[in-house]
């Protein structure tokens, strides 16, 4: 019998969906190595491999069989994806064009040598970023530069604004995936994109207010309020939006900060200065990389208190997602302070979920953990923190939790979404 790889779903799936991988037609207890590879849009190769042994009938199902070593060990049905590692040092897997899939190549090799064994079977699978029927609408309205992703159907859908952090541009992949779950999601650029400012020296919240009003007045967006989703500096901006602006019902902050950073934040006649940066506190790790987790001044002491975002003004319901090994800044401390401040002012206590051994860059499921890459502010590679497996599990859980949270608070529904690692 010729060995074959079988994938469920076959041929194509969405990037955030679990993929069933099995092999048939092997010899009983045959040792094999499975290899996965994909190339990003800049041509960088990402690879993972794991050693397995077929069962007594010559079958191998990654949902049941433990990996015996390689890029990961144990029962890890999605290990070949979350354990992908870049060949190029300090390279992060980024999806730039959401119209096209990442193409994953899977190979089964005889024996336990990742590069030596005879090729027994091969499959190619497309991992897409837009579920069937999702629509991509570029937005250039007034000052707003964004891309709106609408689910199939007429709606109206619960609306969400999605923000990334330092580096700017207009990353769309998280918004496009989330639109596949029934939300109208607008990825919003705010600097280093199109005709927007090239830096973040001054952030005017009026720009974000315009974006909120645009989304709320869209005929396919359900009111009365919208949701916000942001990571890192983007999470911190969501906190400022929820504190100063109207029309925001629910916000998910992934590793955000309690205080304003980088540039001045202005809204009407109010200004928050940025937290002070102490570049001399950059530490060098044993791998020669930079750890910036101590560079920001403590916002609850001395003059830096002026940078604190006045969360107590907010009537938004918050979900704070925290990587406990965030090496970019002190996300757990910030989340606890946000929670204390809201409670002290009689506001709704936020839901805080802390993930152990999880770093700064919590992405949608199956994006491989990135140890370190170029940080646009410091101009050098910085570590993000986390351990690959724990970080991967956190990404799957966080993705489910944020969907459940948004469905509950924007849609009035309690739905449970299921995903497997
Ligand atoms: C005040 C101090 C604060 C201290 C605490 C910091 C807390 C952290 C705050 C954060 O916000 S951290 C990270 C969260 N980051 C994001 O959410 C960023 C989202 N944006 C991006 O990922 C990028 O900016 C984006 C891909 C959108 C950039 O796109 P570009 O089209 O501008 O990238 P381009 O291809 O021109 O490459 C720019 C640089 O990135 C590098 N680069 C590009 N793709 C890369 C990749 N895939 N992996 C690693 N590096 C990459 C590239 O080599 C190049 O380096 P050089 O300038 O040295 O040539």
Coordinates of C-alpha atoms and ligand atoms in Angstrom, one line a residue:
X1 CA 0.0 0.0 0.0
X2 CA 1.3 3.5 -0.9
X3 CA 1.5 5.8 2.1
X4 CA -0.8 8.9 1.9
X5 CA -1.3 11.9 4.0
X6 CA -4.9 12.8 4.8
X7 CA -6.0 16.3 5.9
X8 CA -9.2 17.4 7.5
X9 CA -10.5 19.6 6.1
X10 CA -8.9 18.6 2.8
X11 CA -7.1 21.1 0.5
X12 CA -7.8 24.4 2.3
X13 CA -8.8 25.8 5.7
X14 CA -8.7 29.0 7.6
X15 CA -5.4 29.8 9.4
X16 CA -7.1 29.8 12.8
X17 CA -8.9 26.5 12.4
X18 CA -7.5 23.2 13.7
X19 CA -6.3 20.8 10.9
X20 CA -6.5 17.0 11.3
X21 CA -3.4 15.4 10.0
X22 CA -3.1 11.6 9.6
X23 CA -1.0 9.2 7.5
X24 CA -2.2 5.8 6.1
X25 CA -0.5 2.9 4.4
X26 CA 2.7 2.8 6.5
X27 CA 4.2 -0.5 7.8
X28 CA 3.1 -1.5 11.3
X29 CA 5.2 0.6 13.8
X30 CA 7.2 2.2 11.1
X31 CA 9.4 5.1 12.3
X32 CA 8.7 8.2 10.3
X33 CA 9.4 11.9 10.4
X34 CA 6.8 14.5 9.5
X35 CA 8.0 17.8 8.1
X36 CA 6.1 21.0 7.5
X37 CA 7.3 24.0 5.6
X38 CA 5.9 27.4 4.4
X39 CA 7.4 30.4 2.8
X40 CA 6.2 33.9 3.8
X41 CA 5.6 36.7 1.3
X42 CA 9.2 37.9 1.6
X43 CA 10.5 34.4 0.7
X44 CA 11.6 33.4 4.2
X45 CA 11.3 29.7 4.9
X46 CA 9.6 28.4 8.1
X47 CA 10.1 24.8 9.0
X48 CA 9.1 22.2 11.7
X49 CA 9.5 18.5 12.0
X50 CA 8.6 15.7 14.5
X51 CA 9.4 12.0 14.8
X52 CA 6.6 9.5 15.0
X53 CA 5.9 5.8 15.0
X54 CA 3.0 4.3 13.1
X55 CA 0.5 2.1 15.0
X56 CA 0.1 -1.6 14.7
X57 CA -2.0 -1.2 11.5
X58 CA 0.4 1.2 9.8
X59 CA -1.7 4.3 10.6
X60 CA -0.7 7.6 12.3
X61 CA -3.1 10.2 13.6
X62 CA -1.5 13.3 15.0
X63 CA -4.5 13.8 17.3
X64 CA -3.6 10.5 19.1
X65 CA 0.0 9.7 18.5
X66 CA 2.7 11.4 20.5
X67 CA 5.7 13.1 18.8
X68 CA 8.8 11.3 19.9
X69 CA 10.9 14.4 19.5
X70 CA 11.9 17.1 17.0
X71 CA 10.5 20.6 17.0
X72 CA 8.1 19.4 19.8
X73 CA 7.2 16.3 21.8
X74 CA 4.0 14.6 23.0
X75 CA 0.5 14.7 21.5
X76 CA 0.4 18.0 19.6
X77 CA -2.1 17.8 16.7
X78 CA -1.1 21.3 15.5
X79 CA 2.5 21.2 16.5
X80 CA 3.8 21.2 12.9
X81 CA 2.2 24.6 12.6
X82 CA 2.8 26.3 15.9
X83 CA 6.4 25.0 16.1
X84 CA 7.4 26.4 12.7
X85 CA 10.8 28.2 13.0
X86 CA 12.2 30.7 10.6
X87 CA 15.4 29.9 8.7
X88 CA 16.2 33.6 8.8
X89 CA 17.3 34.6 12.3
X90 CA 14.9 37.0 14.2
X91 CA 12.2 36.7 11.6
X92 CA 8.5 36.8 12.5
X93 CA 5.7 35.2 10.6
X94 CA 3.6 38.1 9.3
X95 CA 0.7 37.9 6.8
X96 CA 0.6 40.9 4.6
X97 CA -1.8 40.1 1.8
X98 CA -5.0 38.5 3.3
X99 CA -6.3 37.6 -0.2
X100 CA -3.7 34.9 -0.5
X101 CA -3.2 31.9 1.7
X102 CA 0.0 30.6 3.3
X103 CA 0.8 27.3 1.5
X104 CA 1.9 24.6 3.9
X105 CA 3.8 21.7 2.5
X106 CA 3.7 18.4 4.6
X107 CA 6.1 15.6 4.0
X108 CA 6.4 12.1 5.5
X109 CA 9.9 10.7 5.5
X110 CA 11.0 7.1 6.3
X111 CA 12.9 6.9 9.6
X112 CA 13.8 9.4 12.2
X113 CA 16.3 11.6 10.3
X114 CA 14.5 14.9 9.5
X115 CA 16.6 15.5 6.4
X116 CA 17.8 12.0 5.5
X117 CA 14.8 9.7 5.0
X118 CA 13.2 8.6 1.8
X119 CA 10.1 10.7 0.9
X120 CA 7.0 8.5 1.4
X121 CA 4.1 10.9 1.0
X122 CA 3.5 14.6 0.5
X123 CA 0.5 17.0 0.8
X124 CA 0.0 20.6 0.2
X125 CA -2.6 22.6 2.1
X126 CA -3.7 26.2 1.8
X127 CA -4.3 28.2 5.1
X128 CA -6.5 31.1 4.3
X129 CA -7.1 34.4 6.0
X130 CA -10.5 35.2 4.6
X131 CA -13.3 32.7 5.3
X132 CA -15.6 32.1 2.3
X133 CA -17.9 35.0 1.8
X134 CA -15.9 37.5 3.9
X135 CA -15.7 40.9 2.1
X136 CA -12.7 43.2 2.3
X137 CA -13.6 46.9 2.0
X138 CA -10.8 49.5 1.9
X139 CA -11.8 52.6 3.9
X140 CA -10.6 56.2 3.1
X141 CA -13.3 58.3 4.7
X142 CA -12.3 61.8 6.0
X143 CA -9.0 61.2 7.7
X144 CA -9.7 57.5 8.4
X145 CA -7.4 55.0 6.7
X146 CA -8.6 51.4 7.4
X147 CA -9.8 48.2 6.0
X148 CA -13.2 46.9 6.9
X149 CA -13.9 43.1 6.8
X150 CA -17.6 42.2 6.7
X151 CA -18.9 38.6 7.3
X152 CA -21.2 37.0 4.7
X153 CA -24.8 38.2 4.7
X154 CA -26.5 41.5 5.2
X155 CA -26.0 42.0 8.9
X156 CA -26.1 44.1 10.9
X157 CA -23.1 42.7 12.6
X158 CA -21.4 43.6 15.9
X159 CA -18.6 46.0 15.0
X160 CA -15.0 45.9 16.2
X161 CA -12.0 48.2 15.6
X162 CA -8.7 46.3 15.6
X163 CA -5.4 48.0 16.4
X164 CA -1.8 46.9 16.3
X165 CA 1.2 48.5 18.0
X166 CA 4.6 50.0 17.4
X167 CA 5.7 49.6 13.8
X168 CA 2.4 50.9 12.5
X169 CA 1.2 50.1 9.0
X170 CA -2.1 48.3 8.5
X171 CA -1.9 44.7 9.5
X172 CA -5.2 43.1 8.4
X173 CA -4.8 39.4 9.2
X174 CA -6.4 39.4 12.6
X175 CA -9.4 41.5 11.4
X176 CA -9.9 39.3 8.4
X177 CA -9.9 36.1 10.5
X178 CA -12.2 37.6 13.1
X179 CA -14.7 38.7 10.4
X180 CA -15.1 35.0 9.7
X181 CA -16.7 34.6 13.1
X182 CA -19.6 37.0 12.4
X183 CA -18.1 40.4 13.3
X184 CA -17.6 43.5 11.2
X185 CA -14.0 44.2 11.9
X186 CA -12.2 47.3 10.9
X187 CA -8.4 47.1 11.0
X188 CA -7.4 50.8 11.6
X189 CA -4.1 52.3 10.7
X190 CA -2.9 55.3 12.8
X191 CA 0.7 55.9 11.7
X192 CA 3.3 54.9 9.1
X193 CA 0.6 54.2 6.5
X194 CA -0.5 56.0 3.4
X195 CA -0.9 59.8 4.2
X196 CA -1.0 59.3 8.0
X197 CA 1.9 60.6 10.2
X198 CA 5.2 58.8 9.9
X199 CA 5.7 58.8 13.7
X200 CA 3.8 58.7 16.9
X201 CA 5.1 62.0 18.4
X202 CA 1.5 63.2 18.9
X203 CA -1.6 61.0 18.8
X204 CA -4.9 62.9 18.4
X205 CA -7.8 60.8 19.8
X206 CA -10.1 62.8 17.5
X207 CA -8.8 60.6 14.7
X208 CA -9.9 57.4 16.5
X209 CA -13.2 59.1 17.4
X210 CA -13.8 59.6 13.6
X211 CA -13.1 55.9 13.1
X212 CA -15.6 54.9 15.9
X213 CA -18.3 57.2 14.4
X214 CA -17.6 55.8 10.9
X215 CA -18.1 52.2 12.1
X216 CA -21.1 53.1 14.2
X217 CA -22.9 54.8 11.3
X218 CA -22.1 51.9 8.9
X219 CA -25.5 50.3 7.8
X220 CA -24.1 46.8 8.3
X221 CA -22.9 47.5 11.9
X222 CA -25.1 46.9 14.9
X223 CA -25.2 49.6 17.6
X224 CA -25.5 51.0 20.0
X225 CA -21.8 50.6 20.8
X226 CA -18.8 48.9 19.2
X227 CA -15.9 46.7 20.4
X228 CA -12.2 47.4 20.4
X229 CA -9.4 44.9 20.1
X230 CA -5.7 45.9 20.4
X231 CA -2.3 44.4 21.2
X232 CA 0.5 46.2 22.9
X233 CA 0.6 49.9 22.1
X234 CA -2.6 49.2 20.2
X235 CA -4.1 47.8 23.4
X236 CA -3.0 50.9 25.3
X237 CA -4.7 53.1 22.6
X238 CA -7.9 51.0 23.0
X239 CA -7.8 51.8 26.7
X240 CA -7.4 55.5 25.9
X241 CA -10.3 55.4 23.4
X242 CA -12.5 53.6 26.0
X243 CA -11.6 56.2 28.6
X244 CA -12.1 59.4 26.5
X245 CA -14.6 58.5 23.8
X246 CA -18.2 57.5 23.6
X247 CA -19.8 54.6 21.8
X248 CA -17.5 51.8 23.0
X249 CA -19.3 48.9 24.7
X250 CA -16.5 46.3 25.1
X251 CA -12.7 46.2 24.7
X252 CA -10.2 43.4 24.6
X253 CA -6.7 44.5 25.5
X254 CA -3.9 42.1 24.8
X255 CA -0.8 43.0 26.8
X256 CA -1.6 46.7 27.0
X257 CA -0.3 49.4 29.3
X258 CA -1.9 51.5 32.0
X259 CA -0.2 54.6 30.8
X260 CA 0.5 56.5 27.6
X261 CA 3.8 55.7 25.9
X262 CA 6.0 57.0 23.0
X263 CA 4.3 60.3 22.2
X264 CA 1.8 62.8 23.6
X265 CA -1.8 61.7 23.6
X266 CA -4.2 64.7 23.0
X267 CA -7.9 64.9 23.1
X268 CA -9.7 68.2 23.0
X269 CA -8.0 70.3 25.7
X270 CA -6.4 67.4 27.5
X271 CA -2.9 66.0 27.0
X272 CA -1.2 62.9 28.5
X273 CA 2.6 63.0 28.3
X274 CA 4.4 59.7 27.5
X275 CA 6.0 57.7 30.2
X276 CA 9.7 58.3 30.4
X277 CA 12.0 55.8 28.7
X278 CA 15.3 54.8 30.4
X279 CA 17.3 53.3 27.6
X280 CA 20.2 52.5 30.0
X281 CA 17.9 49.9 31.5
X282 CA 18.0 47.7 28.4
X283 CA 19.4 44.4 29.5
X284 CA 21.4 42.0 27.2
X285 CA 20.2 38.4 27.4
X286 CA 22.7 35.5 27.2
X287 CA 21.9 35.2 23.5
X288 CA 23.0 38.8 23.0
X289 CA 19.4 40.1 22.4
X290 CA 17.8 43.1 24.1
X291 CA 15.3 42.8 27.0
X292 CA 13.4 46.1 27.3
X293 CA 11.0 45.1 30.0
X294 CA 12.5 47.6 32.5
X295 CA 13.0 50.6 30.3
X296 CA 9.7 52.4 31.0
X297 CA 9.4 54.4 34.2
X298 CA 6.8 53.2 36.7
X299 CA 3.6 55.0 36.0
X300 CA 2.3 55.0 39.6
X301 CA 5.1 57.0 41.0
X302 CA 6.2 60.6 40.8
X303 CA 5.8 62.7 37.6
X304 CA 5.0 59.7 35.5
X305 CA 1.6 59.5 37.1
X306 CA 0.6 62.2 34.6
X307 CA 0.8 59.6 31.9
X308 CA -1.8 57.3 33.5
X309 CA -4.9 56.7 31.3
X310 CA -8.0 57.8 33.2
X311 CA -9.7 54.4 33.0
X312 CA -12.0 55.3 35.8
X313 CA -14.0 57.5 33.3
X314 CA -14.8 54.5 31.2
X315 CA -18.1 52.6 31.1
X316 CA -16.7 50.0 28.8
X317 CA -16.6 46.3 29.7
X318 CA -13.0 45.0 29.6
X319 CA -11.3 41.7 28.9
X320 CA -7.6 42.0 29.7
X321 CA -5.4 39.2 28.2
X322 CA -2.0 39.0 29.8
X323 CA 1.2 37.0 28.9
X324 CA 2.9 36.5 32.3
X325 CA 6.3 36.3 30.7
X326 CA 5.9 39.5 28.6
X327 CA 9.4 40.8 28.1
X328 CA 8.3 44.1 26.4
X329 CA 6.6 45.6 29.4
X330 CA 4.9 44.8 32.6
X331 CA 1.5 43.7 31.3
X332 CA 0.4 41.8 34.4
X333 CA 1.2 44.7 36.7
X334 CA -0.6 47.1 34.3
X335 CA -3.7 44.8 34.1
X336 CA -3.9 44.6 37.9
X337 CA -3.6 48.4 38.3
X338 CA -6.3 48.9 35.6
X339 CA -8.5 46.5 37.5
X340 CA -7.9 48.2 40.9
X341 CA -8.6 51.7 39.5
X342 CA -11.9 50.6 37.9
X343 CA -13.0 48.9 41.1
X344 CA -12.0 51.8 43.3
X345 CA -14.3 54.0 41.2
X346 CA -17.2 51.7 41.3
X347 CA -16.8 50.6 37.7
X348 CA -17.3 47.0 36.4
X349 CA -14.3 44.8 37.3
X350 CA -12.6 43.7 34.2
X351 CA -12.1 40.1 33.3
X352 CA -8.3 39.4 33.5
X353 CA -6.9 36.2 32.1
X354 CA -3.2 35.6 32.8
X355 CA -1.3 33.1 30.7
X356 CA 1.8 31.5 32.2
X357 CA 5.0 31.2 30.1
X358 CA 3.4 33.5 27.5
X359 CA 5.1 36.4 25.9
X360 CA 4.2 39.8 24.6
X361 CA 3.2 38.9 21.1
X362 CA -0.1 37.0 21.5
X363 CA -1.4 36.4 18.0
X364 CA -4.3 34.5 16.6
X365 CA -3.9 30.7 16.9
X366 CA -1.0 28.8 15.2
X367 CA 1.2 31.8 14.5
X368 CA 4.5 30.4 15.6
X369 CA 6.1 31.9 18.7
X370 CA 8.7 34.5 17.9
X371 CA 11.6 34.7 20.3
X372 CA 12.8 38.1 19.2
X373 CA 12.6 40.5 16.2
X374 CA 13.4 44.0 15.2
X375 CA 11.6 46.6 17.4
X376 CA 10.6 49.6 15.4
X377 CA 11.2 52.0 18.4
X378 CA 14.6 50.8 19.6
X379 CA 15.8 49.8 16.1
X380 CA 17.2 46.5 17.3
X381 CA 16.0 43.0 18.0
X382 CA 14.2 42.6 21.3
X383 CA 12.9 39.5 23.0
X384 CA 9.2 39.1 23.4
X385 CA 9.1 36.4 26.1
X386 CA 7.2 33.2 26.4
X387 CA 7.8 29.5 25.8
X388 CA 6.7 28.1 22.4
X389 CA 4.2 25.5 23.6
X390 CA 2.6 27.5 26.4
X391 CA 2.5 30.6 24.2
X392 CA 0.8 28.5 21.4
X393 CA -1.8 27.2 23.9
X394 CA -2.5 30.7 25.2
X395 CA -3.1 32.0 21.6
X396 CA -5.7 29.3 21.0
X397 CA -7.4 30.1 24.3
X398 CA -7.2 33.8 24.0
X399 CA -8.8 33.7 20.5
X400 CA -11.8 31.7 21.8
X401 CA -12.2 33.9 24.9
X402 CA -12.2 37.1 23.0
X403 CA -14.8 35.8 20.6
X404 CA -17.0 34.6 23.4
X405 CA -16.6 38.0 25.1
X406 CA -17.5 40.0 22.0
X407 CA -20.5 37.8 21.2
X408 CA -21.8 38.3 24.8
X409 CA -21.3 42.0 25.0
X410 CA -21.9 43.2 21.4
X411 CA -24.4 40.5 20.3
X412 CA -26.1 39.6 23.5
X413 CA -25.3 36.0 22.8
X414 CA -23.4 33.4 24.8
X415 CA -21.7 31.2 22.3
X416 CA -18.9 28.8 22.8
X417 CA -16.4 28.4 20.1
X418 CA -14.3 25.3 19.9
X419 CA -10.7 25.0 18.7
X420 CA -8.0 22.5 19.3
X421 CA -4.3 23.2 19.7
Ligands
LIG1 C1 8.6 53.8 24.3 C2 9.2 52.5 24.3 C3 8.2 51.4 24.5 C4 8.9 50.3 25.1 C5 8.0 49.2 25.4 C6 7.5 48.6 24.1 C7 6.3 47.9 24.2 C8 6.0 47.2 22.9 C9 5.0 48.0 22.1 C10 4.6 47.3 20.9 O1 3.8 47.9 20.2 S1 5.4 45.9 20.4 C11 4.9 45.1 19.0 C12 3.6 45.1 18.5 N1 3.8 45.4 17.2 C13 2.9 45.5 16.3 O2 1.8 45.3 16.6 C14 3.4 45.9 15.0 C15 2.5 45.7 13.9 N2 3.3 46.1 12.7 C16 4.1 45.2 12.1 O3 4.2 44.1 12.3 C17 5.0 45.9 11.1 O4 5.2 47.2 11.4 C18 4.6 45.7 9.7 C19 4.7 44.3 9.2 C20 3.2 46.2 9.5 C21 5.6 46.6 9.0 O5 5.4 46.7 7.7 P1 6.4 47.4 6.8 O6 5.8 47.3 5.5 O7 6.7 48.8 7.3 O8 7.7 46.6 6.9 P2 9.0 46.6 6.0 O9 8.8 45.4 5.1 O10 9.2 47.9 5.3 O11 10.1 46.3 7.0 C22 10.4 47.2 8.0 C23 11.5 46.6 8.9 O12 11.0 45.5 9.5 C24 11.8 44.3 9.2 N3 10.8 43.2 9.0 C25 10.0 43.2 8.0 N4 9.3 42.0 8.0 C26 9.8 41.3 9.1 C27 9.5 40.1 9.6 N5 8.6 39.3 9.1 N6 10.2 39.7 10.7 C28 11.2 40.5 11.3 N7 11.5 41.7 10.8 C29 10.8 42.1 9.7 C30 12.5 44.7 7.9 O13 13.7 43.9 7.8 C31 12.7 46.1 8.1 O14 13.9 46.3 8.8 P3 14.9 47.4 8.4 O15 14.2 48.7 8.7 O16 16.1 47.2 9.4 O17 15.3 47.2 7.0

